[in-house]
């Protein structure tokens, strides 16, 4: 089983790139973020024509998440997080695919900080952690996949000094991510590449892609039931270098787990 996550930075403007990646990489499950599309405009037909069942939770202009499953329909188990009835942002979608619980998330960026956007980031993170604790110990294989908008450590960024005021590196953001891992989640990339400089995001500004001035903010977290089956994990880095690419690259994990027939 291959699970991937990809912040597409606009599903309609980058549909051809996404479809090309799906055809090449053939993930069994793909979690997409930053759709920037309301639900009526989501290109569901094109994705289904590519062989994927799909669930989506969109929003006009910003945010949005989707779960794709190759050759089957993901079974929705939730959208949004409990704990704030006034939160209308489309940032969390959950489904079961072949007996695996898949949580697709787009955590708030939080900039500028300090301020209300950073406060919202931390509040959302706490609600995520509360829900994640239930998933981690549910007894079923589960994955949290998405753009967490957190650089976990200084080893996950090309130059921490140049980002020291950014919400992605703040001690509060990192502490929330560390609390999440302590529940029992395994960071798939770090489990397979404990010391390698691996990035998933390269800003469009200041020639950062050609300079490999990147950050690792897209993560695949596996609970104990899935972590024991982890065979490999990496980043499809070359996708970031294609014309008109997203500023993120897809992240994937391969698991020694055969999906039942769809």
PDB file of C-alpha atoms in Angstrom:
ATOM      1  CA  UNK A   1       0.000   0.000   0.000  1.00  0.00           C
ATOM      2  CA  UNK A   2       1.322   3.422  -0.974  1.00  0.00           C
ATOM      3  CA  UNK A   3       0.004   6.525   0.782  1.00  0.00           C
ATOM      4  CA  UNK A   4       0.926  10.029  -0.378  1.00  0.00           C
ATOM      5  CA  UNK A   5       0.237  13.622   0.565  1.00  0.00           C
ATOM      6  CA  UNK A   6       0.537  16.619  -1.757  1.00  0.00           C
ATOM      7  CA  UNK A   7      -0.220  20.301  -1.220  1.00  0.00           C
ATOM      8  CA  UNK A   8      -1.252  21.152  -4.782  1.00  0.00           C
ATOM      9  CA  UNK A   9      -1.618  24.927  -4.281  1.00  0.00           C
ATOM     10  CA  UNK A  10      -4.709  25.129  -6.497  1.00  0.00           C
ATOM     11  CA  UNK A  11      -6.272  21.946  -7.861  1.00  0.00           C
ATOM     12  CA  UNK A  12      -7.796  23.464 -10.989  1.00  0.00           C
ATOM     13  CA  UNK A  13      -4.765  25.469 -12.073  1.00  0.00           C
ATOM     14  CA  UNK A  14      -2.522  22.427 -11.575  1.00  0.00           C
ATOM     15  CA  UNK A  15      -4.884  19.628 -12.546  1.00  0.00           C
ATOM     16  CA  UNK A  16      -2.715  18.396 -15.430  1.00  0.00           C
ATOM     17  CA  UNK A  17       0.321  18.190 -13.150  1.00  0.00           C
ATOM     18  CA  UNK A  18      -1.649  16.325 -10.471  1.00  0.00           C
ATOM     19  CA  UNK A  19      -3.061  13.838 -12.977  1.00  0.00           C
ATOM     20  CA  UNK A  20       0.389  13.258 -14.447  1.00  0.00           C
ATOM     21  CA  UNK A  21       1.812  12.597 -10.977  1.00  0.00           C
ATOM     22  CA  UNK A  22      -1.023  10.198 -10.128  1.00  0.00           C
ATOM     23  CA  UNK A  23      -0.375   8.233 -13.321  1.00  0.00           C
ATOM     24  CA  UNK A  24       3.355   8.021 -12.630  1.00  0.00           C
ATOM     25  CA  UNK A  25       3.398   7.459  -8.862  1.00  0.00           C
ATOM     26  CA  UNK A  26       0.174   5.406  -8.624  1.00  0.00           C
ATOM     27  CA  UNK A  27      -0.468   5.965  -4.914  1.00  0.00           C
ATOM     28  CA  UNK A  28      -3.238   3.819  -3.474  1.00  0.00           C
ATOM     29  CA  UNK A  29      -4.271   6.776  -1.320  1.00  0.00           C
ATOM     30  CA  UNK A  30      -3.494  10.426  -2.056  1.00  0.00           C
ATOM     31  CA  UNK A  31      -4.315  13.270   0.309  1.00  0.00           C
ATOM     32  CA  UNK A  32      -4.423  16.704  -1.322  1.00  0.00           C
ATOM     33  CA  UNK A  33      -4.358  20.095   0.379  1.00  0.00           C
ATOM     34  CA  UNK A  34      -4.834  23.745  -0.512  1.00  0.00           C
ATOM     35  CA  UNK A  35      -7.411  22.995  -3.197  1.00  0.00           C
ATOM     36  CA  UNK A  36      -8.455  26.654  -3.481  1.00  0.00           C
ATOM     37  CA  UNK A  37     -11.744  25.506  -4.966  1.00  0.00           C
ATOM     38  CA  UNK A  38     -15.342  25.462  -3.758  1.00  0.00           C
ATOM     39  CA  UNK A  39     -16.958  22.037  -3.979  1.00  0.00           C
ATOM     40  CA  UNK A  40     -18.992  22.749  -7.159  1.00  0.00           C
ATOM     41  CA  UNK A  41     -15.768  23.583  -9.030  1.00  0.00           C
ATOM     42  CA  UNK A  42     -13.726  20.622  -7.821  1.00  0.00           C
ATOM     43  CA  UNK A  43     -12.636  18.482 -10.838  1.00  0.00           C
ATOM     44  CA  UNK A  44     -14.107  15.243  -9.488  1.00  0.00           C
ATOM     45  CA  UNK A  45     -14.920  13.830 -12.923  1.00  0.00           C
ATOM     46  CA  UNK A  46     -11.334  14.175 -14.156  1.00  0.00           C
ATOM     47  CA  UNK A  47      -9.984  12.490 -11.038  1.00  0.00           C
ATOM     48  CA  UNK A  48     -12.490   9.654 -11.298  1.00  0.00           C
ATOM     49  CA  UNK A  49     -11.599   9.240 -14.970  1.00  0.00           C
ATOM     50  CA  UNK A  50      -8.005   8.769 -13.785  1.00  0.00           C
ATOM     51  CA  UNK A  51      -9.140   5.784 -11.741  1.00  0.00           C
ATOM     52  CA  UNK A  52      -9.595   7.335  -8.321  1.00  0.00           C
ATOM     53  CA  UNK A  53     -12.571   7.549  -6.037  1.00  0.00           C
ATOM     54  CA  UNK A  54     -12.561  10.897  -4.262  1.00  0.00           C
ATOM     55  CA  UNK A  55     -13.924  12.861  -1.325  1.00  0.00           C
ATOM     56  CA  UNK A  56     -13.381  16.613  -1.106  1.00  0.00           C
ATOM     57  CA  UNK A  57     -14.013  19.426   1.340  1.00  0.00           C
ATOM     58  CA  UNK A  58     -13.433  22.680  -0.496  1.00  0.00           C
ATOM     59  CA  UNK A  59     -13.585  26.394   0.110  1.00  0.00           C
ATOM     60  CA  UNK A  60     -13.583  29.354  -2.241  1.00  0.00           C
ATOM     61  CA  UNK A  61     -10.135  30.896  -2.818  1.00  0.00           C
ATOM     62  CA  UNK A  62      -8.374  29.218   0.125  1.00  0.00           C
ATOM     63  CA  UNK A  63      -7.829  25.966   2.032  1.00  0.00           C
ATOM     64  CA  UNK A  64      -9.568  22.726   0.992  1.00  0.00           C
ATOM     65  CA  UNK A  65      -8.625  19.052   1.389  1.00  0.00           C
ATOM     66  CA  UNK A  66      -9.349  15.871  -0.565  1.00  0.00           C
ATOM     67  CA  UNK A  67      -8.813  12.121  -0.196  1.00  0.00           C
ATOM     68  CA  UNK A  68      -8.311  10.005  -3.321  1.00  0.00           C
ATOM     69  CA  UNK A  69      -8.335   6.203  -3.412  1.00  0.00           C
ATOM     70  CA  UNK A  70      -7.182   4.233  -6.459  1.00  0.00           C
ATOM     71  CA  UNK A  71      -9.802   1.846  -7.753  1.00  0.00           C
ATOM     72  CA  UNK A  72     -12.206   2.296  -4.835  1.00  0.00           C
ATOM     73  CA  UNK A  73     -14.342   4.834  -3.013  1.00  0.00           C
ATOM     74  CA  UNK A  74     -13.065   6.253   0.273  1.00  0.00           C
ATOM     75  CA  UNK A  75     -15.701   5.982   3.000  1.00  0.00           C
ATOM     76  CA  UNK A  76     -16.088   9.312   4.755  1.00  0.00           C
ATOM     77  CA  UNK A  77     -15.915   9.235   8.551  1.00  0.00           C
ATOM     78  CA  UNK A  78     -15.678  12.941   9.300  1.00  0.00           C
ATOM     79  CA  UNK A  79     -14.943  16.471   8.174  1.00  0.00           C
ATOM     80  CA  UNK A  80     -13.757  19.285  10.369  1.00  0.00           C
ATOM     81  CA  UNK A  81     -12.569  18.983  13.970  1.00  0.00           C
ATOM     82  CA  UNK A  82     -14.680  19.134  17.095  1.00  0.00           C
ATOM     83  CA  UNK A  83     -14.223  21.861  19.673  1.00  0.00           C
ATOM     84  CA  UNK A  84     -15.037  25.068  17.788  1.00  0.00           C
ATOM     85  CA  UNK A  85     -18.475  25.355  16.219  1.00  0.00           C
ATOM     86  CA  UNK A  86     -17.561  28.718  14.674  1.00  0.00           C
ATOM     87  CA  UNK A  87     -14.669  27.361  12.622  1.00  0.00           C
ATOM     88  CA  UNK A  88     -15.807  27.149   8.998  1.00  0.00           C
ATOM     89  CA  UNK A  89     -12.412  26.668   7.347  1.00  0.00           C
ATOM     90  CA  UNK A  90     -12.034  23.519   5.235  1.00  0.00           C
ATOM     91  CA  UNK A  91      -8.945  21.937   6.754  1.00  0.00           C
ATOM     92  CA  UNK A  92      -9.710  18.371   7.844  1.00  0.00           C
ATOM     93  CA  UNK A  93     -11.263  15.383   6.099  1.00  0.00           C
ATOM     94  CA  UNK A  94     -11.270  11.773   7.265  1.00  0.00           C
ATOM     95  CA  UNK A  95     -12.112   8.493   5.558  1.00  0.00           C
ATOM     96  CA  UNK A  96     -11.570   4.753   5.744  1.00  0.00           C
ATOM     97  CA  UNK A  97      -9.804   3.166   2.773  1.00  0.00           C
ATOM     98  CA  UNK A  98      -9.461  -0.599   2.817  1.00  0.00           C
ATOM     99  CA  UNK A  99      -9.539  -0.741   6.604  1.00  0.00           C
ATOM    100  CA  UNK A 100      -7.085   2.147   7.096  1.00  0.00           C
ATOM    101  CA  UNK A 101      -8.229   5.400   8.707  1.00  0.00           C
ATOM    102  CA  UNK A 102      -6.908   8.329   6.681  1.00  0.00           C
ATOM    103  CA  UNK A 103      -6.923  11.829   8.155  1.00  0.00           C
ATOM    104  CA  UNK A 104      -6.092  14.506   5.581  1.00  0.00           C
ATOM    105  CA  UNK A 105      -5.239  17.901   7.057  1.00  0.00           C
ATOM    106  CA  UNK A 106      -4.110  21.392   6.160  1.00  0.00           C
ATOM    107  CA  UNK A 107      -2.970  23.018   9.374  1.00  0.00           C
ATOM    108  CA  UNK A 108      -3.161  26.818   9.553  1.00  0.00           C
ATOM    109  CA  UNK A 109      -0.028  28.717   8.564  1.00  0.00           C
ATOM    110  CA  UNK A 110      -0.269  31.139  11.487  1.00  0.00           C
ATOM    111  CA  UNK A 111       1.483  34.145   9.995  1.00  0.00           C
ATOM    112  CA  UNK A 112       1.914  36.871  10.941  1.00  0.00           C
ATOM    113  CA  UNK A 113       2.829  36.062  14.494  1.00  0.00           C
ATOM    114  CA  UNK A 114       2.102  37.048  17.134  1.00  0.00           C
ATOM    115  CA  UNK A 115      -1.532  37.777  16.390  1.00  0.00           C
ATOM    116  CA  UNK A 116      -4.955  36.211  15.800  1.00  0.00           C
ATOM    117  CA  UNK A 117      -3.766  33.985  12.942  1.00  0.00           C
ATOM    118  CA  UNK A 118      -1.100  32.444  15.144  1.00  0.00           C
ATOM    119  CA  UNK A 119      -3.600  32.046  17.975  1.00  0.00           C
ATOM    120  CA  UNK A 120      -5.917  30.215  15.558  1.00  0.00           C
ATOM    121  CA  UNK A 121      -3.055  27.957  14.456  1.00  0.00           C
ATOM    122  CA  UNK A 122      -2.339  26.881  18.026  1.00  0.00           C
ATOM    123  CA  UNK A 123      -6.028  26.463  18.876  1.00  0.00           C
ATOM    124  CA  UNK A 124      -6.554  24.331  15.760  1.00  0.00           C
ATOM    125  CA  UNK A 125      -3.464  22.297  16.619  1.00  0.00           C
ATOM    126  CA  UNK A 126      -4.834  21.505  20.069  1.00  0.00           C
ATOM    127  CA  UNK A 127      -8.110  20.295  18.555  1.00  0.00           C
ATOM    128  CA  UNK A 128      -6.153  18.162  16.093  1.00  0.00           C
ATOM    129  CA  UNK A 129      -4.108  16.635  18.906  1.00  0.00           C
ATOM    130  CA  UNK A 130      -7.233  15.800  20.878  1.00  0.00           C
ATOM    131  CA  UNK A 131      -8.735  14.009  17.874  1.00  0.00           C
ATOM    132  CA  UNK A 132      -5.426  12.381  16.943  1.00  0.00           C
ATOM    133  CA  UNK A 133      -5.160  10.818  20.385  1.00  0.00           C
ATOM    134  CA  UNK A 134      -8.373   8.912  19.698  1.00  0.00           C
ATOM    135  CA  UNK A 135      -7.135   7.739  16.301  1.00  0.00           C
ATOM    136  CA  UNK A 136      -3.738   6.720  17.591  1.00  0.00           C
ATOM    137  CA  UNK A 137      -5.192   4.346  20.144  1.00  0.00           C
ATOM    138  CA  UNK A 138      -8.241   3.125  18.235  1.00  0.00           C
ATOM    139  CA  UNK A 139      -6.736  -0.269  17.370  1.00  0.00           C
ATOM    140  CA  UNK A 140      -7.103   0.257  13.612  1.00  0.00           C
ATOM    141  CA  UNK A 141      -4.266   1.279  11.285  1.00  0.00           C
ATOM    142  CA  UNK A 142      -4.352   5.066  10.910  1.00  0.00           C
ATOM    143  CA  UNK A 143      -2.393   7.800   9.155  1.00  0.00           C
ATOM    144  CA  UNK A 144      -2.398  11.578   9.508  1.00  0.00           C
ATOM    145  CA  UNK A 145      -1.311  13.042   6.185  1.00  0.00           C
ATOM    146  CA  UNK A 146      -0.941  16.622   5.112  1.00  0.00           C
ATOM    147  CA  UNK A 147       0.634  20.018   5.267  1.00  0.00           C
ATOM    148  CA  UNK A 148       1.219  20.592   8.986  1.00  0.00           C
ATOM    149  CA  UNK A 149       2.837  24.005   8.450  1.00  0.00           C
ATOM    150  CA  UNK A 150       5.435  23.084  11.074  1.00  0.00           C
ATOM    151  CA  UNK A 151       9.186  22.632  10.654  1.00  0.00           C
ATOM    152  CA  UNK A 152       9.753  20.093  13.445  1.00  0.00           C
ATOM    153  CA  UNK A 153      13.474  20.765  14.047  1.00  0.00           C
ATOM    154  CA  UNK A 154      16.334  22.845  12.685  1.00  0.00           C
ATOM    155  CA  UNK A 155      17.394  19.772  10.692  1.00  0.00           C
ATOM    156  CA  UNK A 156      14.210  20.198   8.621  1.00  0.00           C
ATOM    157  CA  UNK A 157      15.110  23.594   7.124  1.00  0.00           C
ATOM    158  CA  UNK A 158      17.981  24.885   5.050  1.00  0.00           C
ATOM    159  CA  UNK A 159      18.655  27.897   7.283  1.00  0.00           C
ATOM    160  CA  UNK A 160      16.733  28.387  10.534  1.00  0.00           C
ATOM    161  CA  UNK A 161      18.104  31.878  11.089  1.00  0.00           C
ATOM    162  CA  UNK A 162      16.337  33.305   8.041  1.00  0.00           C
ATOM    163  CA  UNK A 163      12.947  31.993   9.274  1.00  0.00           C
ATOM    164  CA  UNK A 164      13.261  32.623  13.009  1.00  0.00           C
ATOM    165  CA  UNK A 165      10.229  34.943  13.133  1.00  0.00           C
ATOM    166  CA  UNK A 166       7.992  32.681  11.026  1.00  0.00           C
ATOM    167  CA  UNK A 167       5.060  30.838  12.601  1.00  0.00           C
ATOM    168  CA  UNK A 168       6.323  27.545  11.151  1.00  0.00           C
ATOM    169  CA  UNK A 169       9.361  27.560  13.476  1.00  0.00           C
ATOM    170  CA  UNK A 170       7.959  29.042  16.660  1.00  0.00           C
ATOM    171  CA  UNK A 171       8.544  27.076  19.882  1.00  0.00           C
ATOM    172  CA  UNK A 172       4.779  26.789  20.424  1.00  0.00           C
ATOM    173  CA  UNK A 173       4.269  25.245  16.963  1.00  0.00           C
ATOM    174  CA  UNK A 174       7.108  22.793  17.438  1.00  0.00           C
ATOM    175  CA  UNK A 175       5.931  21.881  20.928  1.00  0.00           C
ATOM    176  CA  UNK A 176       2.437  21.081  19.617  1.00  0.00           C
ATOM    177  CA  UNK A 177       3.933  18.828  16.935  1.00  0.00           C
ATOM    178  CA  UNK A 178       6.151  17.129  19.525  1.00  0.00           C
ATOM    179  CA  UNK A 179       3.117  16.474  21.727  1.00  0.00           C
ATOM    180  CA  UNK A 180       1.408  14.886  18.748  1.00  0.00           C
ATOM    181  CA  UNK A 181       4.325  12.517  18.137  1.00  0.00           C
ATOM    182  CA  UNK A 182       4.451  11.575  21.811  1.00  0.00           C
ATOM    183  CA  UNK A 183       0.982  10.095  21.495  1.00  0.00           C
ATOM    184  CA  UNK A 184       2.634   7.271  19.567  1.00  0.00           C
ATOM    185  CA  UNK A 185       2.741   8.534  15.985  1.00  0.00           C
ATOM    186  CA  UNK A 186       5.747   7.771  13.761  1.00  0.00           C
ATOM    187  CA  UNK A 187       7.071  10.370  11.324  1.00  0.00           C
ATOM    188  CA  UNK A 188       7.490   8.170   8.235  1.00  0.00           C
ATOM    189  CA  UNK A 189      10.181  10.284   6.555  1.00  0.00           C
ATOM    190  CA  UNK A 190      12.335  10.547   9.661  1.00  0.00           C
ATOM    191  CA  UNK A 191      11.885   6.856  10.438  1.00  0.00           C
ATOM    192  CA  UNK A 192      13.425   5.989   7.060  1.00  0.00           C
ATOM    193  CA  UNK A 193      15.849   8.934   6.778  1.00  0.00           C
ATOM    194  CA  UNK A 194      16.855   9.918  10.319  1.00  0.00           C
ATOM    195  CA  UNK A 195      19.727  12.241   9.397  1.00  0.00           C
ATOM    196  CA  UNK A 196      19.207  13.208   5.745  1.00  0.00           C
ATOM    197  CA  UNK A 197      18.295  16.762   4.742  1.00  0.00           C
ATOM    198  CA  UNK A 198      14.895  16.197   3.119  1.00  0.00           C
ATOM    199  CA  UNK A 199      12.553  19.023   2.163  1.00  0.00           C
ATOM    200  CA  UNK A 200       8.961  19.134   0.917  1.00  0.00           C
ATOM    201  CA  UNK A 201       8.458  22.871   0.304  1.00  0.00           C
ATOM    202  CA  UNK A 202      10.463  25.485  -1.566  1.00  0.00           C
ATOM    203  CA  UNK A 203       9.120  29.046  -1.636  1.00  0.00           C
ATOM    204  CA  UNK A 204       8.749  30.683  -5.050  1.00  0.00           C
ATOM    205  CA  UNK A 205      10.749  33.682  -3.859  1.00  0.00           C
ATOM    206  CA  UNK A 206      14.518  34.292  -3.756  1.00  0.00           C
ATOM    207  CA  UNK A 207      15.496  31.444  -6.071  1.00  0.00           C
ATOM    208  CA  UNK A 208      14.863  28.935  -3.302  1.00  0.00           C
ATOM    209  CA  UNK A 209      14.082  25.944  -5.510  1.00  0.00           C
ATOM    210  CA  UNK A 210      17.292  26.100  -7.596  1.00  0.00           C
ATOM    211  CA  UNK A 211      19.273  26.665  -4.379  1.00  0.00           C
ATOM    212  CA  UNK A 212      17.506  23.771  -2.595  1.00  0.00           C
ATOM    213  CA  UNK A 213      16.604  26.221   0.146  1.00  0.00           C
ATOM    214  CA  UNK A 214      13.717  24.132   1.400  1.00  0.00           C
ATOM    215  CA  UNK A 215      11.649  23.219   4.441  1.00  0.00           C
ATOM    216  CA  UNK A 216      10.023  19.971   5.559  1.00  0.00           C
ATOM    217  CA  UNK A 217       6.448  20.809   6.527  1.00  0.00           C
ATOM    218  CA  UNK A 218       4.434  18.035   4.808  1.00  0.00           C
ATOM    219  CA  UNK A 219       4.271  14.907   6.937  1.00  0.00           C
ATOM    220  CA  UNK A 220       2.924  11.360   7.036  1.00  0.00           C
ATOM    221  CA  UNK A 221       2.350  10.221  10.610  1.00  0.00           C
ATOM    222  CA  UNK A 222       1.607   6.546  11.239  1.00  0.00           C
ATOM    223  CA  UNK A 223       0.093   5.010  14.339  1.00  0.00           C
ATOM    224  CA  UNK A 224       1.623   1.863  15.811  1.00  0.00           C
ATOM    225  CA  UNK A 225      -0.476  -0.472  13.686  1.00  0.00           C
ATOM    226  CA  UNK A 226       0.854   1.116  10.482  1.00  0.00           C
ATOM    227  CA  UNK A 227       4.354   2.077  11.633  1.00  0.00           C
ATOM    228  CA  UNK A 228       5.252  -1.581  12.124  1.00  0.00           C
ATOM    229  CA  UNK A 229       4.530  -2.102   8.408  1.00  0.00           C
ATOM    230  CA  UNK A 230       6.577   0.847   7.087  1.00  0.00           C
ATOM    231  CA  UNK A 231       8.778  -0.308   4.190  1.00  0.00           C
ATOM    232  CA  UNK A 232       9.916   2.988   2.651  1.00  0.00           C
ATOM    233  CA  UNK A 233       9.164   6.723   2.543  1.00  0.00           C
ATOM    234  CA  UNK A 234      10.440   9.625   0.483  1.00  0.00           C
ATOM    235  CA  UNK A 235       9.602  12.786  -1.459  1.00  0.00           C
ATOM    236  CA  UNK A 236       8.869  13.012  -5.197  1.00  0.00           C
ATOM    237  CA  UNK A 237      11.185  15.987  -5.329  1.00  0.00           C
ATOM    238  CA  UNK A 238      11.334  16.265  -9.107  1.00  0.00           C
ATOM    239  CA  UNK A 239       7.636  17.202  -9.256  1.00  0.00           C
ATOM    240  CA  UNK A 240       8.520  20.563  -7.701  1.00  0.00           C
ATOM    241  CA  UNK A 241      10.790  21.357 -10.640  1.00  0.00           C
ATOM    242  CA  UNK A 242       8.160  20.954 -13.355  1.00  0.00           C
ATOM    243  CA  UNK A 243       6.715  23.967 -15.202  1.00  0.00           C
ATOM    244  CA  UNK A 244       3.885  25.602 -13.259  1.00  0.00           C
ATOM    245  CA  UNK A 245       4.511  23.374 -10.238  1.00  0.00           C
ATOM    246  CA  UNK A 246       3.157  23.783  -6.739  1.00  0.00           C
ATOM    247  CA  UNK A 247       5.666  25.092  -4.208  1.00  0.00           C
ATOM    248  CA  UNK A 248       5.336  21.693  -2.458  1.00  0.00           C
ATOM    249  CA  UNK A 249       6.381  18.222  -3.582  1.00  0.00           C
ATOM    250  CA  UNK A 250       4.474  14.979  -2.892  1.00  0.00           C
ATOM    251  CA  UNK A 251       5.491  12.894   0.123  1.00  0.00           C
ATOM    252  CA  UNK A 252       4.827   9.148   0.186  1.00  0.00           C
ATOM    253  CA  UNK A 253       5.151   6.041   2.317  1.00  0.00           C
ATOM    254  CA  UNK A 254       5.031   2.405   1.261  1.00  0.00           C
ATOM    255  CA  UNK A 255       3.593  -0.078   3.715  1.00  0.00           C
ATOM    256  CA  UNK A 256       3.673  -3.858   3.833  1.00  0.00           C
ATOM    257  CA  UNK A 257      -0.097  -3.917   3.775  1.00  0.00           C
ATOM    258  CA  UNK A 258      -2.243  -5.298   0.973  1.00  0.00           C
ATOM    259  CA  UNK A 259      -5.515  -3.506   0.452  1.00  0.00           C
ATOM    260  CA  UNK A 260      -8.487  -5.847   0.169  1.00  0.00           C
ATOM    261  CA  UNK A 261     -10.289  -5.889  -3.160  1.00  0.00           C
ATOM    262  CA  UNK A 262     -12.300  -2.709  -3.683  1.00  0.00           C
TER     263      UNK A 262
END
